[in-house]
């Protein structure tokens, strides 16, 4: 299974982590899944691969990391509906943490003036 540490350089330094370069069959093979599983994840709104002008799905290293996270959540017993909620809450948590950081920075600037 593909799992790289956060902040790790892209493989061989060729692509940015968000650059969609893997077709569905390659992504499925890298993740040890059937291509149909990736289609199900997409249909359920868990992943959103980039599409070429011809409609072909393309996956990035970031997408593969998200798929790995989904698989880990499946392994601990969550169903796909539960996983979708967890992923949504993680995004909201990240947004709120960023907002809190900005508020703290503004407060520090206010206190220093």
Short mmCIF file of C-alpha atoms in Angstrom, two decimals:
data_model
loop_
_atom_site.label_atom_id
_atom_site.label_comp_id
_atom_site.label_asym_id
_atom_site.label_seq_id
_atom_site.Cartn_x
_atom_site.Cartn_y
_atom_site.Cartn_z
CA UNK A 1 0.00 0.00 0.00
CA UNK A 2 1.17 3.51 -0.78
CA UNK A 3 1.74 5.69 2.26
CA UNK A 4 4.19 8.55 2.27
CA UNK A 5 4.92 10.87 5.16
CA UNK A 6 3.37 14.32 5.04
CA UNK A 7 5.66 16.77 3.31
CA UNK A 8 7.57 14.01 1.55
CA UNK A 9 8.73 14.86 -1.95
CA UNK A 10 6.74 13.42 -4.82
CA UNK A 11 8.06 10.13 -6.24
CA UNK A 12 11.34 10.70 -8.03
CA UNK A 13 10.77 14.46 -7.75
CA UNK A 14 8.80 14.43 -10.99
CA UNK A 15 5.30 15.44 -9.96
CA UNK A 16 3.66 17.65 -7.38
CA UNK A 17 1.55 15.70 -4.85
CA UNK A 18 -1.64 17.15 -6.29
CA UNK A 19 -0.76 16.49 -9.93
CA UNK A 20 -3.07 13.83 -11.33
CA UNK A 21 -0.92 11.37 -13.25
CA UNK A 22 -2.19 7.84 -12.52
CA UNK A 23 -4.96 6.20 -14.52
CA UNK A 24 -7.57 4.20 -12.63
CA UNK A 25 -5.93 0.83 -13.32
CA UNK A 26 -2.53 2.04 -12.06
CA UNK A 27 -4.06 3.74 -9.01
CA UNK A 28 -6.06 0.60 -8.21
CA UNK A 29 -2.96 -1.58 -8.54
CA UNK A 30 -0.89 0.76 -6.35
CA UNK A 31 -3.61 0.64 -3.69
CA UNK A 32 -4.19 -3.12 -4.07
CA UNK A 33 -7.85 -2.52 -4.96
CA UNK A 34 -10.12 -3.28 -7.87
CA UNK A 35 -10.81 -0.34 -10.21
CA UNK A 36 -14.51 -0.80 -9.40
CA UNK A 37 -13.76 0.01 -5.75
CA UNK A 38 -12.36 3.38 -6.80
CA UNK A 39 -15.48 3.98 -8.89
CA UNK A 40 -17.64 3.20 -5.85
CA UNK A 41 -15.59 5.59 -3.69
CA UNK A 42 -16.12 8.28 -6.33
CA UNK A 43 -19.85 7.56 -6.64
CA UNK A 44 -20.20 7.89 -2.86
CA UNK A 45 -18.38 11.24 -2.90
CA UNK A 46 -15.32 10.02 -1.01
CA UNK A 47 -12.83 10.87 -3.74
CA UNK A 48 -12.92 13.18 -6.71
CA UNK A 49 -10.30 12.26 -9.30
CA UNK A 50 -9.38 14.73 -11.97
CA UNK A 51 -10.86 14.03 -15.39
CA UNK A 52 -9.10 14.48 -18.71
CA UNK A 53 -10.90 16.24 -21.55
CA UNK A 54 -11.93 12.78 -22.73
CA UNK A 55 -13.37 11.89 -19.31
CA UNK A 56 -10.59 9.53 -18.16
CA UNK A 57 -10.02 9.51 -14.40
CA UNK A 58 -6.58 10.59 -13.20
CA UNK A 59 -5.34 10.24 -9.63
CA UNK A 60 -2.62 12.16 -7.78
CA UNK A 61 -0.42 11.13 -4.86
CA UNK A 62 -2.78 13.20 -2.68
CA UNK A 63 -5.70 11.13 -4.01
CA UNK A 64 -3.81 7.92 -3.21
CA UNK A 65 -3.21 9.17 0.34
CA UNK A 66 -6.94 9.87 0.73
CA UNK A 67 -7.75 6.38 -0.60
CA UNK A 68 -5.32 4.91 1.93
CA UNK A 69 -7.06 6.88 4.69
CA UNK A 70 -10.45 5.58 3.50
CA UNK A 71 -9.13 2.01 3.59
CA UNK A 72 -7.78 2.52 7.12
CA UNK A 73 -11.20 3.76 8.25
CA UNK A 74 -12.82 0.70 6.62
CA UNK A 75 -10.39 -1.55 8.47
CA UNK A 76 -11.50 -0.16 11.84
CA UNK A 77 -15.11 -0.91 11.00
CA UNK A 78 -16.62 2.27 9.56
CA UNK A 79 -18.98 1.97 6.61
CA UNK A 80 -18.76 4.30 3.59
CA UNK A 81 -21.45 6.65 4.92
CA UNK A 82 -19.55 6.97 8.20
CA UNK A 83 -16.30 7.52 6.36
CA UNK A 84 -17.86 10.34 4.36
CA UNK A 85 -18.89 12.05 7.61
CA UNK A 86 -15.42 11.58 9.10
CA UNK A 87 -13.77 13.06 6.00
CA UNK A 88 -16.17 16.03 6.05
CA UNK A 89 -15.49 16.62 9.75
CA UNK A 90 -11.74 16.46 9.15
CA UNK A 91 -12.02 19.16 6.49
CA UNK A 92 -14.17 21.31 8.77
CA UNK A 93 -11.74 20.75 11.66
CA UNK A 94 -8.85 21.87 9.44
CA UNK A 95 -10.79 24.98 8.39
CA UNK A 96 -11.63 25.85 11.99
CA UNK A 97 -8.01 25.37 13.10
CA UNK A 98 -6.84 27.73 10.37
CA UNK A 99 -9.48 30.27 11.41
CA UNK A 100 -8.42 29.95 15.05
CA UNK A 101 -4.79 30.49 14.07
CA UNK A 102 -5.71 33.65 12.16
CA UNK A 103 -7.78 34.92 15.11
CA UNK A 104 -4.92 34.29 17.52
CA UNK A 105 -2.50 36.13 15.23
CA UNK A 106 -4.88 39.12 15.03
CA UNK A 107 -5.25 39.10 18.82
CA UNK A 108 -1.47 39.05 19.29
CA UNK A 109 -1.08 41.97 16.88
CA UNK A 110 -3.81 43.86 18.74
CA UNK A 111 -2.16 43.19 22.11
CA UNK A 112 1.25 44.29 20.80
CA UNK A 113 -0.10 47.63 19.56
#
